[in-house]
Tab-separated table of C-alpha atoms and ligand atoms in Angstrom:
chain	number	residue	atom	x	y	z
A	29	MET	CA	-67.510	2.072	3.070
A	30	GLN	CA	-64.549	3.608	1.247
A	31	LYS	CA	-65.556	4.902	-2.188
A	32	SER	CA	-63.341	4.358	-5.213
A	33	ILE	CA	-61.416	6.379	-7.786
A	34	LEU	CA	-61.606	5.899	-11.579
A	35	ILE	CA	-58.813	6.893	-13.974
A	36	LEU	CA	-59.702	7.265	-17.656
A	37	GLY	CA	-56.736	6.959	-20.037
A	38	ALA	CA	-54.739	5.272	-17.256
A	39	CYS	CA	-52.200	3.605	-19.572
A	40	GLY	CA	-50.671	6.845	-20.869
A	41	GLN	CA	-47.598	8.789	-19.767
A	42	ILE	CA	-49.285	10.494	-16.792
A	43	GLY	CA	-52.078	7.970	-16.122
A	44	THR	CA	-49.636	5.126	-15.452
A	45	GLU	CA	-47.744	6.962	-12.705
A	46	LEU	CA	-50.865	8.629	-11.343
A	47	THR	CA	-52.609	5.251	-10.952
A	48	LEU	CA	-49.635	3.765	-9.109
A	49	ALA	CA	-49.398	6.824	-6.815
A	50	LEU	CA	-53.139	6.781	-6.046
A	51	ARG	CA	-53.029	3.029	-5.368
A	52	LYS	CA	-50.254	3.635	-2.844
A	53	THR	CA	-52.323	6.148	-0.870
A	54	HIS	CA	-55.886	4.801	-1.322
A	55	GLY	CA	-55.227	1.049	-1.569
A	56	ASN	CA	-54.961	-1.005	-4.776
A	57	ASP	CA	-58.573	-2.215	-4.839
A	58	HIS	CA	-60.020	1.295	-4.560
A	59	VAL	CA	-58.273	2.714	-7.641
A	60	ILE	CA	-59.779	1.487	-10.927
A	61	ALA	CA	-57.573	1.994	-13.997
A	62	SER	CA	-59.235	2.138	-17.419
A	63	ASP	CA	-58.223	2.764	-21.032
A	64	ILE	CA	-59.041	1.594	-24.554
A	65	ARG	CA	-55.867	-0.535	-24.468
A	66	GLU	CA	-53.907	-2.482	-21.897
A	67	GLY	CA	-50.997	-0.844	-20.084
A	68	SER	CA	-47.716	-1.709	-18.407
A	69	GLU	CA	-47.300	-4.816	-16.284
A	70	SER	CA	-47.042	-2.826	-13.048
A	71	LEU	CA	-50.321	-1.050	-13.816
A	72	MET	CA	-52.228	-4.140	-14.956
A	73	GLU	CA	-51.097	-6.308	-12.059
A	74	SER	CA	-51.440	-3.870	-9.183
A	75	GLY	CA	-55.237	-3.426	-9.161
A	76	PRO	CA	-58.551	-3.484	-11.054
A	77	PHE	CA	-58.549	-2.593	-14.777
A	78	GLU	CA	-61.419	-2.023	-17.228
A	79	ILE	CA	-61.371	-1.531	-20.993
A	80	LEU	CA	-63.422	1.672	-21.192
A	81	ASP	CA	-63.915	4.300	-23.903
A	82	ALA	CA	-64.156	7.725	-22.236
A	83	THR	CA	-66.416	8.963	-25.059
A	84	ASP	CA	-69.051	6.289	-24.282
A	85	TYR	CA	-71.317	7.842	-21.621
A	86	ASP	CA	-73.391	4.697	-20.955
A	87	ALA	CA	-70.309	2.511	-20.443
A	88	LEU	CA	-68.818	5.156	-18.160
A	89	GLU	CA	-72.004	5.425	-16.100
A	90	GLU	CA	-72.063	1.630	-15.690
A	91	VAL	CA	-68.459	1.448	-14.408
A	92	VAL	CA	-69.083	4.401	-12.045
A	93	ALA	CA	-72.126	2.660	-10.551
A	94	TYR	CA	-70.511	-0.797	-10.352
A	95	TYR	CA	-67.386	0.339	-8.479
A	96	GLU	CA	-69.147	3.116	-6.478
A	97	ILE	CA	-66.818	5.741	-7.902
A	98	GLU	CA	-66.436	9.008	-6.019
A	99	ALA	CA	-63.702	10.773	-8.038
A	100	VAL	CA	-62.741	10.586	-11.727
A	101	TYR	CA	-59.361	11.564	-13.194
A	102	LEU	CA	-59.798	12.170	-16.937
A	103	MET	CA	-56.391	11.561	-18.565
A	104	ALA	CA	-57.646	10.372	-21.979
A	105	ALA	CA	-56.938	12.920	-24.723
A	106	MET	CA	-55.249	13.401	-28.069
A	107	LEU	CA	-52.071	15.426	-27.576
A	108	SER	CA	-50.780	18.488	-29.440
A	109	ALA	CA	-48.688	17.022	-32.272
A	110	THR	CA	-51.076	14.134	-33.074
A	111	ALA	CA	-54.109	16.442	-32.882
A	112	GLU	CA	-52.712	18.591	-35.722
A	113	LYS	CA	-52.885	15.473	-37.924
A	114	PHE	CA	-56.424	14.436	-36.882
A	115	PRO	CA	-58.212	17.681	-35.905
A	116	GLU	CA	-61.801	16.410	-35.787
A	117	ARG	CA	-60.928	13.191	-33.972
A	118	ALA	CA	-58.952	15.221	-31.435
A	119	TRP	CA	-61.825	17.653	-30.871
A	120	ASN	CA	-64.329	14.800	-30.501
A	121	LEU	CA	-62.195	12.825	-28.047
A	122	ASN	CA	-61.053	15.794	-25.959
A	123	MET	CA	-64.499	17.420	-25.678
A	124	THR	CA	-66.862	14.407	-25.551
A	125	SER	CA	-64.859	12.738	-22.773
A	126	LEU	CA	-64.874	15.988	-20.775
A	127	PHE	CA	-68.636	16.549	-21.198
A	128	ASN	CA	-69.284	12.945	-20.143
A	129	VAL	CA	-67.371	13.399	-16.908
A	130	LEU	CA	-68.770	16.890	-16.195
A	131	ASN	CA	-72.306	15.554	-16.730
A	132	LEU	CA	-71.671	12.692	-14.277
A	133	GLY	CA	-70.705	15.451	-11.811
A	134	LYS	CA	-73.775	17.524	-12.633
A	135	GLU	CA	-76.012	14.486	-12.033
A	136	LYS	CA	-74.252	13.919	-8.665
A	137	LYS	CA	-73.103	10.444	-9.746
A	138	ILE	CA	-69.520	11.442	-8.843
A	139	GLN	CA	-68.294	14.009	-6.311
A	140	LYS	CA	-64.923	15.170	-7.644
A	141	ILE	CA	-63.211	15.496	-11.036
A	142	PHE	CA	-59.610	16.067	-12.117
A	143	TRP	CA	-59.092	17.230	-15.697
A	144	PRO	CA	-55.709	18.430	-16.981
A	145	SER	CA	-55.269	21.485	-19.155
A	146	SER	CA	-51.974	22.567	-20.733
A	147	ILE	CA	-49.675	25.479	-21.544
A	148	ALA	CA	-51.115	24.994	-25.066
A	149	VAL	CA	-54.058	27.225	-24.032
A	150	PHE	CA	-51.777	30.209	-24.655
A	151	GLY	CA	-50.887	31.603	-28.070
A	152	THR	CA	-48.490	33.908	-29.911
A	153	ASN	CA	-50.171	37.054	-28.503
A	154	THR	CA	-49.709	35.893	-24.899
A	155	PRO	CA	-46.754	37.431	-22.961
A	156	LYS	CA	-44.078	34.734	-23.434
A	157	THR	CA	-42.081	35.189	-20.231
A	158	ASN	CA	-43.544	34.546	-16.799
A	159	THR	CA	-46.962	34.111	-18.429
A	160	PRO	CA	-49.644	35.217	-15.917
A	161	GLN	CA	-52.647	33.169	-14.785
A	162	ASN	CA	-55.038	35.583	-16.498
A	163	THR	CA	-53.865	36.902	-19.839
A	164	ILE	CA	-54.528	36.909	-23.588
A	165	MET	CA	-55.418	33.362	-24.655
A	166	GLU	CA	-55.582	32.793	-28.399
A	167	PRO	CA	-54.345	29.221	-28.995
A	168	SER	CA	-53.487	28.370	-32.593
A	169	THR	CA	-53.499	24.555	-32.329
A	170	VAL	CA	-56.454	22.137	-32.324
A	171	TYR	CA	-55.203	20.810	-28.993
A	172	GLY	CA	-54.910	24.285	-27.458
A	173	ILE	CA	-58.388	25.241	-28.684
A	174	SER	CA	-59.822	22.066	-27.106
A	175	LYS	CA	-58.019	22.758	-23.798
A	176	LEU	CA	-59.122	26.410	-23.620
A	177	SER	CA	-62.726	25.411	-24.412
A	178	GLY	CA	-62.448	22.672	-21.781
A	179	GLU	CA	-61.291	25.202	-19.175
A	180	ARG	CA	-64.280	27.434	-19.872
A	181	TRP	CA	-66.669	24.451	-19.577
A	182	CYS	CA	-65.073	23.375	-16.263
A	183	SER	CA	-65.554	26.874	-14.874
A	184	TYR	CA	-69.135	26.950	-16.198
A	185	TYR	CA	-70.098	23.589	-14.683
A	186	HIS	CA	-68.548	24.614	-11.359
A	187	HIS	CA	-70.321	27.942	-11.104
A	188	LYS	CA	-73.626	26.918	-12.680
A	189	PHE	CA	-74.083	23.376	-11.345
A	190	GLY	CA	-71.701	23.198	-8.354
A	191	VAL	CA	-69.492	20.530	-9.985
A	192	ASP	CA	-66.229	20.115	-8.025
A	193	VAL	CA	-63.831	20.003	-10.973
A	194	ARG	CA	-60.144	20.795	-10.422
A	195	SER	CA	-57.515	21.455	-13.046
A	196	ILE	CA	-53.848	22.219	-13.705
A	197	ARG	CA	-52.178	23.576	-16.840
A	198	TYR	CA	-49.368	21.007	-17.041
A	199	PRO	CA	-46.130	22.069	-18.729
A	200	GLY	CA	-44.225	19.483	-20.841
A	201	LEU	CA	-43.724	16.385	-18.685
A	202	ILE	CA	-40.546	14.320	-18.384
A	203	SER	CA	-40.738	10.725	-17.165
A	204	TRP	CA	-38.885	7.409	-17.393
A	205	LYS	CA	-41.660	4.863	-16.682
A	206	THR	CA	-43.845	5.486	-19.760
A	207	MET	CA	-43.058	7.085	-23.132
A	208	PRO	CA	-44.921	10.298	-24.036
A	209	GLY	CA	-47.982	10.125	-26.284
A	210	GLY	CA	-47.546	12.573	-29.209
A	211	GLY	CA	-46.869	16.002	-27.697
A	212	THR	CA	-44.568	18.860	-28.716
A	213	THR	CA	-42.310	18.399	-25.675
A	214	ASP	CA	-41.729	14.659	-26.304
A	215	TYR	CA	-38.152	15.478	-27.358
A	216	ALA	CA	-37.246	16.057	-23.692
A	217	VAL	CA	-37.920	12.371	-22.950
A	218	GLU	CA	-36.617	10.867	-26.222
A	219	ILE	CA	-33.298	12.693	-25.794
A	220	TYR	CA	-32.433	10.708	-22.622
A	221	HIS	CA	-33.269	7.359	-24.264
A	222	LYS	CA	-31.143	8.199	-27.338
A	223	ALA	CA	-28.281	9.596	-25.244
A	224	LEU	CA	-27.992	6.215	-23.543
A	225	SER	CA	-28.694	3.934	-26.527
A	226	GLU	CA	-26.953	5.769	-29.417
A	227	LYS	CA	-25.037	8.704	-27.912
A	228	LYS	CA	-26.662	10.919	-30.548
A	229	TYR	CA	-30.075	12.515	-31.039
A	230	SER	CA	-31.808	14.421	-33.835
A	231	CYS	CA	-34.074	17.039	-32.209
A	232	PHE	CA	-37.301	18.196	-33.885
A	233	LEU	CA	-37.096	21.644	-32.239
A	234	GLN	CA	-34.467	24.362	-32.679
A	235	PRO	CA	-31.639	24.552	-30.086
A	236	ASP	CA	-32.881	27.803	-28.475
A	237	THR	CA	-36.621	27.002	-28.147
A	238	LYS	CA	-37.244	27.440	-24.436
A	239	LEU	CA	-40.380	25.794	-23.014
A	240	PRO	CA	-41.855	25.244	-19.529
A	241	MET	CA	-41.179	21.680	-18.327
A	242	MET	CA	-41.687	19.500	-15.249
A	243	PHE	CA	-40.419	16.155	-13.946
A	244	MET	CA	-43.241	13.616	-13.550
A	245	ASP	CA	-42.830	13.264	-9.757
A	246	ASP	CA	-43.606	16.969	-9.389
A	247	ALA	CA	-46.633	16.687	-11.714
A	248	ILE	CA	-48.061	13.730	-9.776
A	249	ARG	CA	-47.476	15.484	-6.450
A	250	ALA	CA	-49.247	18.617	-7.753
A	251	THR	CA	-52.189	16.494	-8.939
A	252	LEU	CA	-52.564	14.779	-5.564
A	253	MET	CA	-52.196	18.135	-3.774
A	254	ILE	CA	-54.906	19.947	-5.720
A	255	MET	CA	-57.273	16.983	-5.310
A	256	ASP	CA	-56.644	16.895	-1.540
A	257	ALA	CA	-57.087	20.668	-1.087
A	258	GLU	CA	-60.198	22.010	0.659
A	259	ALA	CA	-62.721	22.960	-2.039
A	260	ASP	CA	-63.141	26.554	-0.872
A	261	THR	CA	-59.379	27.298	-1.092
A	262	LEU	CA	-59.448	26.720	-4.862
A	263	LYS	CA	-60.293	30.096	-6.351
A	264	VAL	CA	-59.370	29.181	-9.935
A	265	ARG	CA	-61.955	26.818	-11.397
A	266	SER	CA	-60.779	27.034	-14.996
A	267	SER	CA	-57.210	25.720	-14.567
A	268	TYR	CA	-54.156	26.695	-12.504
A	269	ASN	CA	-50.836	27.753	-14.050
A	270	LEU	CA	-48.130	25.362	-12.830
A	271	ALA	CA	-44.358	25.630	-13.234
A	272	ALA	CA	-41.093	23.976	-12.274
A	273	MET	CA	-38.337	24.789	-14.811
A	274	SER	CA	-37.815	26.154	-18.320
A	275	PHE	CA	-35.099	25.058	-20.709
A	276	SER	CA	-34.200	24.757	-24.397
A	277	PRO	CA	-32.980	21.668	-26.318
A	278	SER	CA	-29.386	22.965	-26.176
A	279	GLN	CA	-29.614	23.340	-22.383
A	280	ILE	CA	-30.948	19.803	-21.833
A	281	ALA	CA	-28.223	18.524	-24.186
A	282	GLU	CA	-25.572	20.312	-22.087
A	283	SER	CA	-26.938	18.851	-18.866
A	284	ILE	CA	-26.745	15.318	-20.362
A	285	GLN	CA	-23.215	15.974	-21.705
A	286	LYS	CA	-22.049	16.609	-18.127
A	287	GLU	CA	-22.703	12.882	-17.525
A	288	ILE	CA	-22.205	11.544	-21.092
A	289	PRO	CA	-19.481	13.808	-22.599
A	290	ASP	CA	-19.502	12.247	-26.107
A	291	PHE	CA	-23.291	12.689	-26.577
A	292	THR	CA	-24.111	14.824	-29.668
A	293	VAL	CA	-27.340	16.495	-30.850
A	294	THR	CA	-28.327	17.669	-34.351
A	295	TYR	CA	-31.347	19.863	-35.032
A	296	GLU	CA	-33.980	19.198	-37.696
A	297	PRO	CA	-37.071	21.259	-36.793
A	298	ASP	CA	-40.385	19.935	-38.168
A	299	PHE	CA	-44.058	21.021	-37.859
A	300	ARG	CA	-43.773	20.872	-34.073
A	301	GLN	CA	-41.493	23.952	-34.161
A	302	THR	CA	-44.496	26.122	-35.131
A	303	ILE	CA	-46.497	24.722	-32.219
A	304	ALA	CA	-43.622	25.332	-29.770
A	305	ASP	CA	-43.176	28.899	-31.096
A	306	SER	CA	-46.760	29.696	-30.109
A	307	TRP	CA	-46.270	28.603	-26.466
A	308	PRO	CA	-44.848	30.503	-23.458
A	309	SER	CA	-41.211	30.064	-22.420
A	310	SER	CA	-41.920	30.387	-18.685
A	311	ILE	CA	-44.997	30.407	-16.430
A	312	ASP	CA	-46.049	32.415	-13.359
A	313	ASP	CA	-47.658	29.895	-10.997
A	314	SER	CA	-47.966	32.159	-7.937
A	315	GLU	CA	-51.729	31.491	-7.589
A	316	ALA	CA	-51.070	27.752	-7.175
A	317	HIS	CA	-48.464	28.657	-4.483
A	318	GLN	CA	-50.945	30.901	-2.666
A	319	ASP	CA	-54.121	28.834	-2.936
A	320	TRP	CA	-52.909	25.269	-2.337
A	321	GLY	CA	-49.244	25.526	-1.354
A	322	TRP	CA	-47.617	24.352	-4.616
A	323	LYS	CA	-43.796	24.312	-4.773
A	324	SER	CA	-41.739	22.397	-7.341
A	325	GLU	CA	-38.783	20.200	-6.318
A	326	PHE	CA	-37.068	19.120	-9.552
A	327	ASP	CA	-34.838	21.426	-11.632
A	328	LEU	CA	-33.093	20.390	-14.863
A	329	GLU	CA	-29.985	19.031	-13.155
A	330	ARG	CA	-31.955	16.822	-10.757
A	331	THR	CA	-34.236	15.682	-13.601
A	332	THR	CA	-31.225	14.626	-15.720
A	333	THR	CA	-29.710	12.710	-12.811
A	334	GLU	CA	-33.008	10.873	-12.162
A	335	MET	CA	-33.656	10.113	-15.848
A	336	LEU	CA	-30.180	8.708	-16.519
A	337	LYS	CA	-30.185	6.749	-13.271
A	338	HIS	CA	-33.492	5.006	-14.054
A	339	LEU	CA	-32.954	4.514	-17.800
A	340	THR	CA	-29.414	3.142	-17.596
A	341	PRO	CA	-29.725	-0.608	-18.348
B	413	NAD	N1	-47.682	14.633	-21.142
B	413	NAD	C1	-47.609	15.945	-21.149
B	413	NAD	O1	-46.522	16.516	-21.291
B	413	NAD	C2	-48.870	16.764	-20.937
B	413	NAD	C3	-48.745	18.162	-20.819
B	413	NAD	C4	-49.901	18.919	-20.646
B	413	NAD	C5	-51.139	18.298	-20.524
B	413	NAD	N2	-51.228	16.931	-20.640
B	413	NAD	C6	-52.571	16.340	-20.538
B	413	NAD	O2	-52.593	15.281	-19.591
B	413	NAD	C7	-53.504	14.248	-20.020
B	413	NAD	C8	-52.780	12.917	-20.083
B	413	NAD	O3	-51.687	13.057	-20.979
B	413	NAD	P1	-50.642	11.884	-21.276
B	413	NAD	O4	-49.369	12.541	-21.618
B	413	NAD	O5	-50.699	10.870	-20.232
B	413	NAD	O6	-51.272	11.310	-22.641
B	413	NAD	P2	-50.982	9.908	-23.345
B	413	NAD	O7	-51.233	10.104	-24.805
B	413	NAD	O8	-49.681	9.355	-22.907
B	413	NAD	O9	-52.135	8.993	-22.730
B	413	NAD	C9	-53.482	9.140	-23.073
B	413	NAD	C10	-54.166	7.800	-22.845
B	413	NAD	O10	-55.537	7.930	-23.209
B	413	NAD	C11	-55.933	6.738	-23.851
B	413	NAD	N3	-57.124	6.976	-24.681
B	413	NAD	C12	-57.203	7.485	-25.932
B	413	NAD	N4	-58.473	7.533	-26.325
B	413	NAD	C13	-59.231	7.059	-25.306
B	413	NAD	C14	-60.626	6.875	-25.111
B	413	NAD	N5	-61.515	7.178	-26.067
B	413	NAD	N6	-61.039	6.385	-23.921
B	413	NAD	C15	-60.151	6.043	-22.945
B	413	NAD	N7	-58.822	6.200	-23.083
B	413	NAD	C16	-58.371	6.703	-24.253
B	413	NAD	C17	-54.725	6.302	-24.658
B	413	NAD	O11	-54.775	4.917	-24.972
B	413	NAD	C18	-53.591	6.659	-23.700
B	413	NAD	O12	-53.231	5.560	-22.882
B	413	NAD	C19	-54.081	14.728	-21.354
B	413	NAD	O13	-55.289	15.429	-21.126
B	413	NAD	C20	-53.030	15.699	-21.834
B	413	NAD	O14	-53.589	16.651	-22.694
B	413	NAD	C21	-50.122	16.162	-20.841
């Protein structure tokens, strides 16, 4: 009998698209979406859904047993900008949910885990350009501290208990289906919506702040690829660097202006500028290329074309 997949935090920016992609390949009934709130119509209507708090181990264990879950994708988390406002809540959510899933793996109740890390694991002392897989990691945000700790626990559970946990350090993600959930790179989604609705946008980062970014289709493809890879090809069991493109707010504005010439952007940096300043501007993802064949497909131009095409009413 085919075993099932469980997604925790399925109604968020990544979870929504990941659920739909997994349902396409594994069949709707074998992909169980869950969250503490309901999600989009396409998510809710395309397959099973459970209200489930990822920090509640007993509830999680019950759902895993009921649906005969083989793999769990843990997408529930508090993101970088929101976590600075609620540090303890962020730490509790990000770490308790991860321990719950790792412990299900340790107890052999599930066979495979996906848990996303982030470029937020790096800090101001990290080399900013072409940031290597292994380097100085001194994150200065609550979110980054939780992700770096999470990476170390994933590696520990893999080596100590044989847990098959796989992870990617996502860059900032750009998508049109679901709005982002409180990160420092949210501007790169908002800007497309505002370009179409108001022809002007006030950006919370400075014009020259260059950050690593990725279009959602690439991020979903990378997630499916690493989960399909043979276990012994995955040498990195903390989290893989992953890259597609790097750009600044002024560069994304220019790419939109090629299609909407009267679009204007003003700059009013807020607390998120400090977070962005502590992150790399570009990432070396050669280990993901070597170990599991990763190659990005979307650059800024193609991303802008896709975003405007899908968001235009
Ligand atoms: N979006 C990005 O640019 C980005 C970049 C790097 C890493 N990530 C990581 O990817 C993962 C998913 O990010 P996202 O952008 O989809 O986040 P999001 O904020 O859009 O979605 C998170 C979802 O988790 C749910 N949730 C919150 N608390 C929960 C709980 N206790 N139990 C169950 N669900 C709960 C929320 O309702 C929400 O639907 C996170 O771990 C995030 O850190 C995201």
